[in-house]
Short mmCIF file of C-alpha atoms in Angstrom, two decimals:
data_model
loop_
_atom_site.label_atom_id
_atom_site.label_comp_id
_atom_site.label_asym_id
_atom_site.label_seq_id
_atom_site.Cartn_x
_atom_site.Cartn_y
_atom_site.Cartn_z
CA UNK A 1 -27.50 2.55 -7.40
CA UNK A 2 -25.51 5.73 -7.80
CA UNK A 3 -21.99 5.43 -9.21
CA UNK A 4 -19.72 8.43 -8.78
CA UNK A 5 -15.96 8.57 -9.47
CA UNK A 6 -15.88 4.82 -10.08
CA UNK A 7 -17.37 4.04 -6.65
CA UNK A 8 -20.77 2.45 -6.09
CA UNK A 9 -22.39 4.46 -3.33
CA UNK A 10 -24.13 2.32 -0.68
CA UNK A 11 -27.90 2.01 -0.88
CA UNK A 12 -30.25 3.40 1.74
CA UNK A 13 -27.80 5.90 3.26
CA UNK A 14 -27.97 9.67 3.45
CA UNK A 15 -26.14 11.09 0.45
CA UNK A 16 -24.01 13.24 2.78
CA UNK A 17 -22.59 10.08 4.38
CA UNK A 18 -22.52 8.03 1.16
CA UNK A 19 -20.24 10.54 -0.57
CA UNK A 20 -17.61 9.96 2.14
CA UNK A 21 -17.08 6.46 0.67
CA UNK A 22 -15.18 8.23 -2.13
CA UNK A 23 -11.48 8.54 -1.21
CA UNK A 24 -10.71 12.21 -0.68
CA UNK A 25 -14.20 13.36 0.29
CA UNK A 26 -15.03 13.79 3.97
CA UNK A 27 -18.09 15.17 5.69
CA UNK A 28 -17.33 18.86 5.14
CA UNK A 29 -16.39 18.39 1.48
CA UNK A 30 -19.51 16.28 1.03
CA UNK A 31 -21.69 19.11 2.39
CA UNK A 32 -20.02 21.67 0.11
CA UNK A 33 -20.47 19.47 -2.96
CA UNK A 34 -24.14 18.87 -2.16
CA UNK A 35 -24.72 22.60 -1.63
CA UNK A 36 -23.13 23.33 -5.01
CA UNK A 37 -25.29 20.64 -6.62
CA UNK A 38 -28.38 21.87 -4.74
CA UNK A 39 -29.22 18.39 -3.42
CA UNK A 40 -30.80 17.83 0.01
CA UNK A 41 -28.30 16.47 2.58
CA UNK A 42 -30.81 14.07 4.10
CA UNK A 43 -31.83 12.50 0.81
CA UNK A 44 -31.17 8.75 0.55
CA UNK A 45 -28.94 7.43 -2.22
CA UNK A 46 -31.54 5.04 -3.63
CA UNK A 47 -34.01 7.95 -4.12
CA UNK A 48 -31.60 10.07 -6.19
CA UNK A 49 -32.57 10.77 -9.76
CA UNK A 50 -30.11 10.51 -12.64
CA UNK A 51 -30.19 14.30 -13.00
CA UNK A 52 -29.17 14.75 -9.34
CA UNK A 53 -26.33 12.23 -9.70
CA UNK A 54 -25.12 14.14 -12.76
CA UNK A 55 -25.28 17.42 -10.78
CA UNK A 56 -23.21 15.86 -7.97
CA UNK A 57 -20.58 14.60 -10.46
CA UNK A 58 -20.40 18.04 -12.03
CA UNK A 59 -20.11 19.72 -8.60
CA UNK A 60 -17.22 17.42 -7.67
CA UNK A 61 -15.47 18.32 -10.93
CA UNK A 62 -16.02 22.05 -10.35
CA UNK A 63 -14.81 21.93 -6.73
CA UNK A 64 -11.27 20.96 -7.82
CA UNK A 65 -11.11 18.13 -5.28
CA UNK A 66 -8.48 15.46 -5.83
CA UNK A 67 -10.25 12.16 -5.39
CA UNK A 68 -9.62 8.45 -5.80
CA UNK A 69 -6.78 7.61 -8.22
CA UNK A 70 -5.31 11.11 -8.50
CA UNK A 71 -5.17 11.52 -4.73
CA UNK A 72 -3.74 8.05 -4.11
CA UNK A 73 -1.07 8.65 -6.78
CA UNK A 74 -0.11 12.02 -5.27
CA UNK A 75 0.17 10.58 -1.75
CA UNK A 76 2.31 7.65 -2.92
CA UNK A 77 4.62 9.94 -4.91
CA UNK A 78 4.99 12.20 -1.86
CA UNK A 79 5.99 9.19 0.25
CA UNK A 80 8.44 7.99 -2.43
CA UNK A 81 9.95 11.47 -2.58
CA UNK A 82 10.51 11.47 1.19
CA UNK A 83 12.14 8.04 0.96
CA UNK A 84 14.40 9.10 -1.92
CA UNK A 85 15.52 12.22 -0.09
CA UNK A 86 16.38 10.13 2.96
CA UNK A 87 14.39 12.25 5.38
CA UNK A 88 13.53 10.92 8.82
CA UNK A 89 9.90 10.44 7.78
CA UNK A 90 11.06 8.63 4.65
CA UNK A 91 13.21 6.25 6.69
CA UNK A 92 10.27 5.52 8.99
CA UNK A 93 8.12 4.72 5.94
CA UNK A 94 10.85 2.47 4.52
CA UNK A 95 11.13 0.51 7.77
CA UNK A 96 7.33 0.30 8.22
CA UNK A 97 7.45 2.08 11.57
CA UNK A 98 5.13 4.83 12.85
CA UNK A 99 5.89 8.10 11.10
CA UNK A 100 4.26 10.68 13.35
CA UNK A 101 6.18 10.34 16.59
CA UNK A 102 4.26 7.56 18.32
CA UNK A 103 6.06 5.34 20.80
CA UNK A 104 7.28 1.96 19.60
CA UNK A 105 8.70 0.38 22.76
CA UNK A 106 5.23 -0.96 23.42
CA UNK A 107 2.28 -0.77 21.01
CA UNK A 108 2.73 -0.04 17.27
CA UNK A 109 1.86 -3.68 16.52
CA UNK A 110 -0.21 -2.68 13.53
CA UNK A 111 2.79 -1.17 11.75
CA UNK A 112 5.42 -3.59 13.05
CA UNK A 113 3.42 -6.78 12.49
CA UNK A 114 3.22 -9.81 14.78
CA UNK A 115 5.81 -10.12 17.51
CA UNK A 116 9.08 -11.79 16.62
CA UNK A 117 10.30 -13.73 19.59
CA UNK A 118 13.84 -13.24 20.77
CA UNK A 119 15.61 -16.14 22.50
CA UNK A 120 14.13 -19.52 23.32
CA UNK A 121 10.53 -20.64 23.48
CA UNK A 122 8.43 -19.33 26.32
CA UNK A 123 6.33 -21.67 28.41
#
């Protein structure tokens, strides 16, 4: 089992798809990293040699991608900064409401949580 950036890549998947399990790496970044490492895109993760895994790690380091902890930390500090400044987006984050202009009269249940009933019980 290949372990890159603290993530165990899933077995029996194409390496191009398996790399997307790392936070901060999508399909296009995955392709670029594999080209830099000179590894076949269609190769399965359980067939990778240790040398190829090392090449992939090195390619990720060389590509200056922010991944996993660094990326999560940067995103959370950006959100905290918006909240501290009191921007509209920061207020939406603080109130756990949609940030990007979606409607909230209906929908938005994922962000708002379960319905809170107003008034008496409904039959």
